[in-house]
Amino acid sequence: MMHAGSPVLLSKLLARLGLFAVAIAAAALAGCASMDRDDRGEVPLNGKILSEMSEKGMTPEDPIMIRIYKQESEMEVWKRTTRGTYALLKTYPMCRWSGKLGPKTREGDRQAPEGFYSVSRAQLNPRSQYYLSFNLGYPNELESALGYTGSALMVHGACTSAGCYAMTNDGVQEIYALAREALRGGQESFQVQALPFRMTPANFAAHRNDPNMAFWRNLQEGTEYFDLTRKPPVVTACAGRYRFSPQASPADAALAPLGACPADPDSVEMAQRIQQRQIAETAQMVAVAAANPAVAAPYVDGGMHPTFREVLRRSGPEKLAALTSGKIPVSQPTAALADPYGGPATTTQ
């Protein structure tokens, strides 16, 4: 039996106290680390957007879909409602995109991509150098088959672009949170439709001589599919173009992006409806074209939403950067002021 004052017991007590002190120190360090943790990717949705969702029959966990319009410098977030179809939740002004209208085809061309993309949780970046971001997944399967090159094409914060879509820090914070909550709610991935402009007869008429017209008509098939059903289409590729269908099929796995497109009875009715819409819109386009010259704007490296361009014009790039980007400068401010597209005020009809 050992007495309280025995050397052996005293040694054991001191050892235990030493371990306890180490545990306290470790906890203190952990506490400091948590205080310094970068949690910008976990900022909750604010009350205003939650209220807007509720009014439209949406919850934070419901799936989303995103549409990007270069010419108008706008981004739309659509969300599934209690009716099972998607409705527009909010439109965000875009601070900066680079390049010109048309798809991205090679690394270093400064082109912001156009096409259909799928974004999963793994593509979210909560520690982006541009505040928050998500990777579009360029090149997608079709683009890779066509030999297009490039990487790390993002939707991110700030007001600078070298092939990405810059939404400002405040804008991307909300967009990122909407994507995060939808993915946590069970959506495996959300669709991004990156488009040259709103697919109106007036815009097609204005750009009727552009060499990308066939590609844009293919994109329009997918956007009209969504407009008719209010559900994102399943996107595959064959014959060097996008293919749209109402639901996934086991046969999709056998499709080759540059191979022949198989007959798809399930899509015949939808294809006919889309064709009828395009015929009617083409008639409108011809009427508009007769009264308006085609656009042949000079290349000036991308665009900027008019709300941001007005700040840039009045107060300069440093002020715009302070409002949108923190310490990251606005890219190509002179080109942004010369944006030939004019934004939504002159193109949306």
XYZ file of C-alpha atoms in Angstrom:
349
model
C 0.000 0.000 0.000
C 1.305 3.427 -0.964
C 0.974 6.513 1.189
C -0.020 9.919 -0.193
C 3.460 11.165 0.292
C 5.226 8.241 -1.400
C 7.675 9.188 -4.171
C 6.059 6.760 -6.648
C 2.525 8.211 -6.231
C 3.852 11.763 -6.411
C 5.630 10.951 -9.656
C 2.433 9.541 -11.172
C 0.428 12.591 -10.128
C 2.966 14.936 -11.675
C 2.923 12.923 -14.912
C -0.858 13.138 -15.079
C -0.751 16.863 -14.429
C 1.777 17.214 -17.230
C -0.504 15.395 -19.678
C -3.432 17.539 -18.549
C -1.413 20.682 -19.199
C -0.523 19.471 -22.677
C -4.215 18.781 -23.386
C -5.184 22.284 -22.223
C -2.499 23.818 -24.415
C -3.661 21.784 -27.412
C -7.252 22.857 -26.822
C -6.164 26.472 -26.603
C -4.306 26.174 -29.881
C -7.326 24.529 -31.484
C -9.454 27.373 -30.218
C -7.148 29.903 -31.835
C -7.196 27.971 -35.086
C -10.969 27.917 -35.150
C -11.072 31.645 -34.477
C -8.816 32.221 -37.467
C -10.598 29.667 -39.694
C -11.545 30.919 -43.155
C -15.312 30.390 -43.100
C -16.396 32.612 -46.022
C -17.663 29.495 -47.795
C -20.056 28.854 -44.898
C -21.721 32.267 -44.707
C -25.472 31.556 -44.459
C -28.037 32.886 -46.889
C -29.441 36.225 -45.765
C -33.027 36.852 -44.749
C -33.917 38.716 -47.931
C -33.054 35.901 -50.327
C -34.682 33.360 -48.005
C -37.861 35.435 -48.050
C -37.763 35.647 -51.856
C -37.396 31.865 -52.022
C -40.318 31.302 -49.687
C -42.566 33.593 -51.719
C -41.758 31.594 -54.864
C -42.306 28.175 -53.295
C -38.615 27.320 -52.921
C -36.370 26.132 -50.088
C -32.582 26.472 -49.801
C -32.228 22.727 -50.424
C -34.124 22.737 -53.738
C -32.003 22.201 -56.893
C -30.726 25.147 -58.919
C -29.740 25.907 -62.516
C -27.640 28.856 -63.701
C -27.756 30.845 -66.929
C -24.962 33.205 -67.986
C -25.377 35.872 -70.679
C -22.154 37.437 -71.943
C -23.569 40.271 -74.022
C -25.903 41.443 -71.249
C -23.295 40.753 -68.513
C -25.906 39.038 -66.369
C -26.275 35.753 -64.509
C -29.594 34.132 -63.590
C -30.138 31.635 -60.781
C -33.166 29.406 -61.327
C -34.528 27.134 -58.628
C -36.982 24.240 -58.492
C -40.294 25.050 -56.854
C -42.884 22.965 -55.029
C -44.559 22.379 -58.421
C -41.502 20.461 -59.600
C -40.576 23.019 -62.263
C -37.937 25.731 -62.145
C -38.587 29.450 -61.703
C -36.237 32.432 -61.831
C -35.021 33.303 -58.355
C -32.676 36.225 -59.046
C -30.644 37.971 -61.751
C -27.135 39.160 -60.832
C -25.138 41.841 -62.687
C -21.741 40.612 -63.859
C -18.780 42.840 -63.141
C -16.361 41.453 -65.735
C -15.894 38.813 -68.401
C -13.124 38.654 -70.985
C -12.728 37.762 -74.627
C -15.563 38.122 -77.138
C -18.822 36.432 -78.035
C -18.179 32.826 -79.060
C -16.832 29.618 -77.518
C -13.461 29.164 -75.881
C -11.229 26.957 -78.020
C -7.669 27.231 -76.718
C -5.599 27.956 -73.650
C -4.651 31.615 -73.348
C -7.275 33.045 -75.723
C -8.916 34.997 -72.862
C -12.279 33.621 -73.933
C -14.926 33.035 -71.294
C -16.498 29.711 -72.309
C -19.909 29.113 -73.848
C -21.730 25.815 -73.590
C -23.463 23.483 -71.151
C -21.600 22.570 -67.987
C -22.227 20.499 -64.874
C -20.951 21.628 -61.467
C -20.630 19.210 -58.542
C -19.691 19.838 -54.929
C -16.048 18.956 -55.672
C -15.868 21.953 -58.028
C -16.668 24.498 -55.298
C -13.637 26.403 -54.029
C -14.228 28.098 -50.651
C -10.654 29.457 -50.548
C -10.379 31.016 -53.976
C -7.923 33.867 -54.481
C -10.962 35.671 -55.924
C -12.947 35.303 -52.698
C -15.149 32.293 -53.619
C -15.489 30.349 -56.853
C -16.702 27.259 -58.623
C -15.121 25.572 -61.617
C -17.342 25.250 -64.696
C -15.606 22.050 -65.768
C -14.240 23.360 -69.073
C -13.435 21.590 -71.317
C -16.519 19.394 -71.120
C -16.766 16.096 -73.000
C -17.726 17.695 -76.314
C -15.066 20.408 -76.072
C -12.372 17.849 -75.265
C -13.390 15.761 -78.287
C -13.173 18.872 -80.485
C -9.621 19.475 -79.250
C -10.380 22.600 -77.234
C -7.875 23.410 -74.487
C -7.951 25.419 -71.271
C -8.365 24.913 -67.543
C -9.635 26.512 -64.336
C -12.462 28.455 -65.995
C -14.425 29.794 -63.059
C -17.327 31.793 -61.790
C -15.700 33.836 -59.018
C -15.674 37.083 -57.078
C -13.808 40.335 -57.727
C -14.026 42.281 -61.006
C -11.194 40.774 -63.011
C -11.221 38.152 -65.752
C -8.860 36.208 -67.958
C -11.467 33.747 -69.206
C -13.713 33.636 -66.138
C -16.979 35.233 -65.047
C -16.397 37.749 -62.227
C -19.461 38.456 -60.082
C -17.960 40.710 -57.323
C -17.269 39.407 -53.814
C -20.772 40.164 -52.548
C -22.429 38.656 -55.601
C -20.446 35.424 -55.596
C -20.982 35.014 -51.850
C -24.729 34.669 -52.369
C -24.440 32.618 -55.569
C -21.947 30.279 -53.891
C -24.232 29.842 -50.872
C -27.190 29.021 -53.142
C -25.094 26.381 -54.912
C -23.715 25.006 -51.642
C -27.138 24.550 -50.065
C -28.622 22.932 -53.190
C -25.746 20.448 -53.373
C -26.018 19.690 -49.664
C -29.742 19.210 -50.142
C -29.121 16.273 -52.467
C -28.556 17.736 -55.938
C -25.591 15.819 -57.360
C -24.631 18.619 -59.734
C -26.236 21.719 -61.189
C -26.361 22.763 -64.827
C -24.770 25.976 -66.073
C -25.878 27.294 -69.451
C -23.201 29.771 -70.576
C -24.605 31.738 -73.513
C -23.407 34.521 -75.809
C -26.598 36.557 -75.289
C -30.272 36.191 -74.489
C -31.651 33.984 -77.248
C -34.031 36.558 -78.746
C -34.802 37.132 -82.440
C -33.354 40.628 -82.113
C -30.014 39.330 -80.859
C -29.819 36.606 -83.497
C -30.615 39.206 -86.132
C -27.914 41.553 -84.832
C -25.295 38.783 -85.004
C -26.625 37.060 -88.133
C -23.270 37.224 -89.926
C -21.233 35.793 -87.057
C -19.381 32.546 -87.905
C -20.577 31.049 -84.603
C -24.238 31.133 -85.656
C -24.598 27.333 -86.125
C -23.069 26.735 -82.693
C -25.383 29.299 -81.113
C -28.413 27.698 -82.761
C -27.369 24.429 -81.127
C -27.167 26.182 -77.744
C -30.605 27.640 -78.425
C -32.059 24.120 -78.720
C -31.067 23.495 -75.114
C -32.355 26.829 -73.844
C -35.668 26.385 -75.632
C -35.996 22.884 -74.222
C -35.762 24.457 -70.787
C -38.116 27.298 -71.708
C -40.760 24.803 -72.855
C -40.463 22.381 -69.919
C -39.028 24.560 -67.134
C -36.723 21.642 -66.348
C -32.999 21.411 -67.235
C -32.488 19.002 -70.159
C -30.170 16.018 -69.962
C -27.153 17.061 -72.028
C -25.022 14.638 -74.037
C -23.042 15.054 -77.251
C -22.874 13.394 -80.660
C -22.097 14.462 -84.228
C -19.942 17.279 -82.842
C -22.827 19.077 -81.153
C -24.903 19.071 -77.992
C -27.839 16.666 -77.770
C -30.756 17.306 -75.413
C -33.245 14.821 -74.010
C -35.872 14.733 -71.235
C -34.152 12.081 -69.136
C -30.998 10.014 -68.945
C -30.888 6.756 -70.860
C -28.596 3.704 -70.552
C -27.757 4.271 -74.219
C -26.187 7.659 -73.358
C -23.034 5.921 -72.150
C -22.395 4.584 -75.657
C -22.602 7.999 -77.308
C -19.417 9.383 -78.851
C -19.172 13.193 -79.045
C -17.997 13.003 -82.668
C -19.981 9.887 -83.596
C -23.409 9.594 -85.149
C -26.515 10.565 -83.189
C -28.962 7.677 -82.727
C -32.688 7.971 -83.269
C -34.398 9.036 -80.049
C -38.195 8.539 -80.153
C -38.628 10.154 -76.729
C -37.241 13.435 -78.071
C -39.118 13.613 -81.378
C -42.068 15.602 -80.044
C -39.804 18.021 -78.201
C -37.586 18.437 -81.256
C -40.649 19.289 -83.339
C -41.813 21.860 -80.807
C -38.372 23.443 -80.717
C -38.199 23.486 -84.505
C -41.580 25.234 -84.685
C -40.367 27.846 -82.212
C -37.179 28.410 -84.182
C -39.107 28.807 -87.443
C -41.335 31.440 -85.849
C -38.341 33.192 -84.292
C -36.476 33.115 -87.593
C -39.364 34.966 -89.214
C -39.120 37.600 -86.481
C -35.345 37.707 -86.947
C -35.719 38.391 -90.662
C -38.117 41.253 -89.939
C -35.732 42.759 -87.385
C -32.737 42.277 -89.685
C -34.453 44.164 -92.475
C -34.646 47.262 -90.294
C -31.347 46.939 -88.418
C -27.766 46.493 -89.572
C -25.747 43.509 -88.338
C -23.366 44.088 -85.439
C -19.682 44.210 -86.351
C -18.244 45.534 -83.114
C -14.447 45.720 -82.729
C -12.743 43.349 -80.314
C -12.193 45.175 -77.027
C -11.836 42.282 -74.560
C -15.060 41.378 -72.837
C -17.818 43.277 -71.135
C -19.161 44.736 -67.902
C -22.682 45.343 -66.650
C -23.759 49.001 -67.071
C -24.197 49.493 -63.314
C -20.518 48.765 -62.735
C -19.401 50.598 -65.857
C -21.067 53.758 -64.570
C -19.071 53.528 -61.314
C -15.930 52.921 -63.365
C -16.661 55.925 -65.581
C -17.487 58.276 -62.722
C -15.028 57.183 -60.044
C -12.253 55.162 -61.710
C -10.954 51.592 -61.389
C -9.615 51.970 -57.835
C -13.053 52.920 -56.498
C -14.748 50.076 -58.402
C -12.171 47.608 -57.105
C -12.734 48.799 -53.529
C -16.490 48.243 -53.937
C -16.291 44.846 -55.607
C -12.953 43.163 -55.122
C -11.031 44.238 -52.063
C -7.409 44.626 -53.167
C -7.753 42.897 -56.538
C -7.688 45.420 -59.411
C -10.308 45.659 -62.142
C -9.046 43.960 -65.310
C -8.675 45.947 -68.526
C -10.651 49.020 -67.304
C -10.222 50.888 -70.585
C -11.706 47.945 -72.492
C -14.556 47.734 -69.979
C -15.447 51.360 -70.680
C -15.460 50.581 -74.408
C -17.741 47.522 -74.041
C -19.480 47.467 -77.451
C -22.439 45.385 -76.332
C -24.120 47.996 -74.182
C -25.623 45.644 -71.617
C -29.258 44.642 -71.072
C -30.718 48.119 -71.586
C -29.951 47.980 -75.318
C -30.289 44.274 -76.110
C -33.150 42.757 -74.147
C -36.445 42.921 -76.008
